[in-house]
mmCIF file of C-alpha atoms in Angstrom:
data_model
loop_
_atom_site.group_PDB
_atom_site.id
_atom_site.type_symbol
_atom_site.label_atom_id
_atom_site.label_comp_id
_atom_site.label_asym_id
_atom_site.label_seq_id
_atom_site.Cartn_x
_atom_site.Cartn_y
_atom_site.Cartn_z
ATOM 1 C CA MET A 39 -18.129 5.544 -9.586
ATOM 2 C CA THR A 40 -16.430 8.436 -7.824
ATOM 3 C CA LEU A 41 -13.002 8.501 -6.213
ATOM 4 C CA THR A 42 -14.550 8.757 -2.746
ATOM 5 C CA GLU A 43 -16.423 5.520 -3.423
ATOM 6 C CA LEU A 44 -13.110 3.796 -4.168
ATOM 7 C CA ILE A 45 -11.144 5.067 -1.176
ATOM 8 C CA ARG A 46 -11.124 3.058 2.036
ATOM 9 C CA PHE A 47 -10.595 5.818 4.573
ATOM 10 C CA ASP A 48 -9.719 3.248 7.243
ATOM 11 C CA LEU A 49 -6.626 2.453 5.167
ATOM 12 C CA ILE A 50 -5.275 6.007 5.122
ATOM 13 C CA GLN A 51 -2.689 6.434 7.836
ATOM 14 C CA PHE A 52 -1.214 9.664 9.164
ATOM 15 C CA GLY A 53 1.889 9.710 11.328
ATOM 16 C CA PHE A 54 2.951 6.397 9.826
ATOM 17 C CA LYS A 55 6.330 5.390 11.304
ATOM 18 C CA ALA A 56 8.836 3.594 9.091
ATOM 19 C CA VAL A 57 12.615 3.694 8.881
ATOM 20 C CA ASP A 58 12.725 3.335 5.083
ATOM 21 C CA LYS A 59 10.654 2.405 2.034
ATOM 22 C CA ASN A 60 10.975 -1.353 2.603
ATOM 23 C CA ASP A 61 9.875 -1.003 6.226
ATOM 24 C CA ALA A 62 6.880 1.074 5.112
ATOM 25 C CA LEU A 63 5.850 -1.520 2.517
ATOM 26 C CA ASN A 64 6.232 -4.318 5.069
ATOM 27 C CA LYS A 65 3.999 -2.474 7.538
ATOM 28 C CA LEU A 66 1.503 -1.702 4.789
ATOM 29 C CA THR A 67 1.143 -5.354 3.850
ATOM 30 C CA ASP A 68 0.930 -6.363 7.522
ATOM 31 C CA MET A 69 -2.044 -4.009 7.875
ATOM 32 C CA LEU A 70 -3.739 -5.488 4.791
ATOM 33 C CA VAL A 71 -3.368 -9.004 6.203
ATOM 34 C CA GLU A 72 -4.644 -7.826 9.608
ATOM 35 C CA LYS A 73 -7.733 -6.262 7.986
ATOM 36 C CA LYS A 74 -8.239 -9.472 5.963
ATOM 37 C CA ILE A 75 -7.911 -7.652 2.647
ATOM 38 C CA ILE A 76 -5.199 -10.033 1.490
ATOM 39 C CA GLY A 77 -4.647 -13.570 2.721
ATOM 40 C CA THR A 78 -0.875 -13.635 2.872
ATOM 41 C CA LYS A 79 1.786 -11.004 2.798
ATOM 42 C CA ASP A 80 4.489 -12.361 0.506
ATOM 43 C CA GLU A 81 2.894 -12.129 -2.942
ATOM 44 C CA PHE A 82 1.603 -8.595 -2.498
ATOM 45 C CA LEU A 83 4.800 -7.372 -0.823
ATOM 46 C CA ASN A 84 6.866 -8.774 -3.696
ATOM 47 C CA ALA A 85 4.543 -7.075 -6.207
ATOM 48 C CA LEU A 86 4.954 -3.748 -4.375
ATOM 49 C CA LEU A 87 8.739 -4.093 -4.293
ATOM 50 C CA GLU A 88 8.844 -4.920 -8.014
ATOM 51 C CA ARG A 89 6.602 -1.931 -8.768
ATOM 52 C CA GLU A 90 8.920 0.355 -6.795
ATOM 53 C CA LYS A 91 11.858 -0.830 -8.930
ATOM 54 C CA LEU A 92 10.091 0.589 -12.006
ATOM 55 C CA SER A 93 9.438 4.000 -10.464
ATOM 56 C CA THR A 94 8.742 5.289 -6.995
ATOM 57 C CA THR A 95 5.146 5.663 -5.843
ATOM 58 C CA GLY A 96 6.214 8.512 -3.568
ATOM 59 C CA VAL A 97 4.643 11.837 -4.511
ATOM 60 C CA GLY A 98 6.700 14.069 -2.216
ATOM 61 C CA ASP A 99 6.538 15.501 1.295
ATOM 62 C CA GLY A 100 6.578 11.997 2.805
ATOM 63 C CA ILE A 101 3.442 10.955 0.901
ATOM 64 C CA ALA A 102 3.258 7.756 -1.155
ATOM 65 C CA ILE A 103 0.534 5.878 -2.961
ATOM 66 C CA PRO A 104 1.952 2.357 -3.203
ATOM 67 C CA HIS A 105 0.205 0.133 -5.721
ATOM 68 C CA ALA A 106 0.844 -3.029 -7.691
ATOM 69 C CA LYS A 107 -0.839 -5.796 -9.625
ATOM 70 C CA ALA A 108 -1.036 -9.085 -7.754
ATOM 71 C CA SER A 109 -3.257 -12.135 -8.000
ATOM 72 C CA CYS A 110 -3.836 -12.195 -4.216
ATOM 73 C CA PHE A 111 -6.690 -9.691 -4.594
ATOM 74 C CA GLU A 112 -9.124 -8.758 -7.327
ATOM 75 C CA ILE A 113 -10.232 -5.228 -6.474
ATOM 76 C CA MET A 114 -8.586 -1.855 -6.792
ATOM 77 C CA LEU A 115 -7.440 -0.850 -3.347
ATOM 78 C CA PRO A 116 -6.246 2.758 -3.164
ATOM 79 C CA GLN A 117 -4.197 3.574 -0.095
ATOM 80 C CA SER A 118 -2.224 6.574 0.962
ATOM 81 C CA HIS A 119 0.420 6.920 3.623
ATOM 82 C CA ARG A 120 2.256 9.924 4.899
ATOM 83 C CA LEU A 121 5.522 9.474 6.751
#
């Protein structure tokens, strides 16, 4: 499997507006619920926030690749956001 087969291009957002990291993660999980990728927001949002406590998923220049392990989904779901 190639990386392009894993990436959901409809989940990559440019010009993403957020006031801080928590706002960005909230909006990210809202989008996943809206697209019916996850059923509810809370478990995944908490997993993202816990993951961020370990080390940031920001890679610089306003780009982040938030990720976490959570039981609310069973597939790898790469996403990328640029603020």
